[in-house]
Amino acid sequence: MLDCSKEKIEAEVLSILGKCPEEASEVPYVGLKNLGSTCYANALLQSLFWVDQLRDAIFHWKPGHEESKAGTMHNLQLTFAHLQSGLSKAYDTTNLARSLGLNTSVQQDVEEFYQLLLGYIEDELQEIDELKDTIKDIFVGAHVYETQCNVCGEKVLNEEDFNQIPLSVEGKRSLSECISGYLKREFLEDYKCTKCTGIGSQRRLKLKKLPAILSLHLLRFVYDKDTMMKKKLFDDVSFPLSFDQNFLSTDSQDLTEYELMAVICHTGPNAFAGHYITYLRARDTNTWWKFDDSEVTRCSTFPFSTTPSYSYSYSYSYSYASSDKTEKEPKPYILLYRRKDLPIIDTKIPSHLHEEIDLHLQNMVVKTASYEERKKALAEKILQERLSYCDVWENLPVPIGDTEWFWIEVGWLKKYLKQTPYTFIDSIDNTKIQCRHGKLCMDSTKMKRISKRAWETLSNMYLAEAPLKQDDMCLECVSEKFVELNILLKRAEMFSNTRRTISTRHYYAHNRSTYFWVNSEWLKQWQAVDKDMEHTLEPNFTLDVACSHGKLTPYSSKRTLVHPEAWEYFATYFPCPDIVKFAEPSSPCTECGEQKKNEDKERLSREAERRAEKLALQDLYHSRHDLSLQSNESYYIISKSWIDKWKSYLDNPNEFLPTGPNNLALICEHSKLKVDICKRIAENKKEDFKILTKRQWEAMTKYHPDIIGEIEIHVDRVVGYYEPRDFKGFTKPGVCEECCQKLEEEKSENLRRFIDETIKIEQKVAAIAGLSSWTFKSKTVKASHTHTVGELKLLIFQEMDIMPYKQDLFQGKIHLDDDNVRKKENGKRNGKRNGKRNGKRNGKRNGKRNGKRNG
């Protein structure tokens, strides 16, 4: 049941219409609407508006010539005028943002916007003589850099203006600590004195003059060298509500006091996301107010600490953000202090803005009245809907003994009954439960029976057409459905009988004179599918039963006998124009039979020949290990790819070799070897070729005389059995140095330049005691040659759950120690470094050996 209370209905109306776009303000201050990501601009504009002297200067600004009302200063005047008038709850700053060129979907740093906006206002006020020093008089102070030589004591003073003091907060607990760190003495070791030319000095900063509005920028966003991006500092820094100039250690004897007027805060995990709000103190009532875009609320107490906190301080970078509640707490970012002796100015809104403010007030009244009318009408409609809903819910079932009812489409009824909260429903659509004759269909899952009262209530509200009553069942569709079901039942029965016939009578019947031939492969497919999937089979159940002469094929493997009932079932439900019908007594085609006998004879002959060849070369066919080489012997080389084809050729009598022993893969265009066979044997890298003895080679050439590229190798000396440790020999033909080097370069380049290739990662871990000292766990990852080592570590972390800082990667013997270098560049750099080191070491060793020999 739906809640029909007034509070619930008002909440639903608010969720549909939203708040009134021009709602009147319930507090004495006006908020600013957030246009997307303009909270930083709203926070700063509210803070600057509360500076009476700046507001008064902006109101007194007048253009030097006639210009469009789309200018920035005019829009700024209009914004401040609305903030002062206090008519609406929140003012729309779209025109101001457009004139300033702000991207409303991108958040900026409020401190950067502070500098830009003050600079723009200062440039605009330069046109008016009495206003051109406004920014300097309000926001600009002066400090002096004092540099003193450590040798002669000479002092050099350099005075500069400032409009903001940047204070580091990292590791600080109070504002006084931040200021002490800002003013502390620093030592310059490389400074050269202009008087005595001595080296070394000390420099300190002194505040000479403080502005009327002192801006303190707490540096919460700093650069992180580890992540190479900004991070946010969450240190809690206390600050006083007021202080005099001695608090800042200035040289001035003036003890003017300052009071806190504004605190601009940032909430969020890092420098790239978050939200800005501002807290302002009303000077007349000494109360604090929170300005959060459109919402303006009064604070019961001062929301920040004025005493140092000794809690642990920390920071988050952009890459690793925490979900700690501290991220949601507002952290002070800019503090604005005001001189207590600044007079309160009763600013007057310029007369040329009164017309626009009055027009805005009229529009606000009209929009508010229109909103209230739509709100009232929608509330009445929702109430009527809810009352009707309750009535339908209670009277939906058909009462016992009632002879009149209606049918309704189930989908529409479910949508109606689930309308929580209020949603707009389309008109009743019963076409889904109507047959092609316009009457009730046979599918009971699509319709629901409801009472006459429920139907009348729904049809009055949702304009139902063509009501379907209890006696609107289509008899024609019922008859068609009955025939269709009979056909399906009959086919299901025939399907079961056919399955049973094939599985029993086909094998055990003594009289097969009436059996018929079908394609054996098709029959296997039919036996594998369910009756509901029969339609997916091709209807060619007698394929290949007849030969090209139209007679029964002699190839018995292509056909099988089935019972006549099964054959009739297939012919009925799998009709095909190419069906052929051969009974068991049918004789196979004599011509095809002779051809089959010849093919069998040839096949048996090939099998005998290949058995003889396999017997003659059984040591080569069955060999799993490399040949044991002997000194002063000759051997022959065959490409490994051809040997693999040769073994398959021996195993399958229906396969044929295109050529004899083929070594083209090992011979270059100069008719020489493009692979150094002797070097490969010495390094035990024989994956491209196979070594044959002279006897094996003679037997191979006997069976396959058409040799392409004969390669002979003579062994001078060999030490070792299957893995030679010292090997010397030569080949015929010789090695082509040019092609050999080119092939190695291509392989190296292919290893370096790869995209989305599978890389095997082996993790070396301590093994179980007593088995071995180490064991390996392997995984695979997809990587490219453009990945850096750091990115590869992240891929391994996702696959093997090993933190990147715990990974120590090696590519062969090369240590991948630089996370910012690509994997191939790391290998190149280590290769050059190792090459230089080995070259120096070998040069020294050869020099000593040659010196001794020459001596």
PDB file of N, CA and C in Angstrom, residues 234 267-268 314 316 322-331:
ATOM      1  N   PHE A 234      47.059  16.961   5.172  1.00  0.00           N
ATOM      2  CA  PHE A 234      45.891  17.013   6.050  1.00  0.00           C
ATOM      3  C   PHE A 234      46.261  17.473   7.468  1.00  0.00           C
ATOM      4  N   THR A 267      37.611  20.460   0.980  1.00  0.00           N
ATOM      5  CA  THR A 267      37.331  19.087   1.411  1.00  0.00           C
ATOM      6  C   THR A 267      37.581  18.164   0.226  1.00  0.00           C
ATOM      7  N   GLY A 268      38.139  16.996   0.497  1.00  0.00           N
ATOM      8  CA  GLY A 268      38.415  16.053  -0.573  1.00  0.00           C
ATOM      9  C   GLY A 268      39.735  15.348  -0.363  1.00  0.00           C
ATOM     10  N   TYR A 314      49.402  13.648   8.240  1.00  0.00           N
ATOM     11  CA  TYR A 314      49.680  12.753   7.127  1.00  0.00           C
ATOM     12  C   TYR A 314      49.240  13.433   5.846  1.00  0.00           C
ATOM     13  N   TYR A 316      47.983  12.507   1.450  1.00  0.00           N
ATOM     14  CA  TYR A 316      47.587  11.532   0.442  1.00  0.00           C
ATOM     15  C   TYR A 316      47.994  12.070  -0.912  1.00  0.00           C
ATOM     16  N   SER A 322      42.514   7.794   0.385  1.00  0.00           N
ATOM     17  CA  SER A 322      41.925   7.026   1.480  1.00  0.00           C
ATOM     18  C   SER A 322      40.455   7.355   1.602  1.00  0.00           C
ATOM     19  N   SER A 323      39.734   6.496   2.255  1.00  0.00           N
ATOM     20  CA  SER A 323      38.311   6.729   2.509  1.00  0.00           C
ATOM     21  C   SER A 323      38.088   7.200   3.932  1.00  0.00           C
ATOM     22  N   ASP A 324      39.131   7.705   4.584  1.00  0.00           N
ATOM     23  CA  ASP A 324      39.034   8.147   5.954  1.00  0.00           C
ATOM     24  C   ASP A 324      38.102   9.347   6.058  1.00  0.00           C
ATOM     25  N   LYS A 325      37.442   9.452   7.198  1.00  0.00           N
ATOM     26  CA  LYS A 325      36.477  10.543   7.374  1.00  0.00           C
ATOM     27  C   LYS A 325      37.162  11.899   7.355  1.00  0.00           C
ATOM     28  N   THR A 326      38.481  11.946   7.569  1.00  0.00           N
ATOM     29  CA  THR A 326      39.193  13.217   7.570  1.00  0.00           C
ATOM     30  C   THR A 326      39.101  13.893   6.211  1.00  0.00           C
ATOM     31  N   GLU A 327      39.000  13.123   5.149  1.00  0.00           N
ATOM     32  CA  GLU A 327      38.884  13.706   3.819  1.00  0.00           C
ATOM     33  C   GLU A 327      37.616  14.531   3.681  1.00  0.00           C
ATOM     34  N   LYS A 328      36.577  14.179   4.436  1.00  0.00           N
ATOM     35  CA  LYS A 328      35.315  14.898   4.330  1.00  0.00           C
ATOM     36  C   LYS A 328      35.275  16.111   5.245  1.00  0.00           C
ATOM     37  N   GLU A 329      36.265  16.246   6.126  1.00  0.00           N
ATOM     38  CA  GLU A 329      36.312  17.405   7.011  1.00  0.00           C
ATOM     39  C   GLU A 329      36.905  18.596   6.264  1.00  0.00           C
ATOM     40  N   PRO A 330      36.336  19.790   6.419  1.00  0.00           N
ATOM     41  CA  PRO A 330      36.902  20.973   5.758  1.00  0.00           C
ATOM     42  C   PRO A 330      38.253  21.342   6.365  1.00  0.00           C
ATOM     43  N   LYS A 331      39.260  21.474   5.515  1.00  0.00           N
ATOM     44  CA  LYS A 331      40.595  21.849   5.947  1.00  0.00           C
ATOM     45  C   LYS A 331      40.861  23.288   5.515  1.00  0.00           C
TER      46      LYS A 331
END
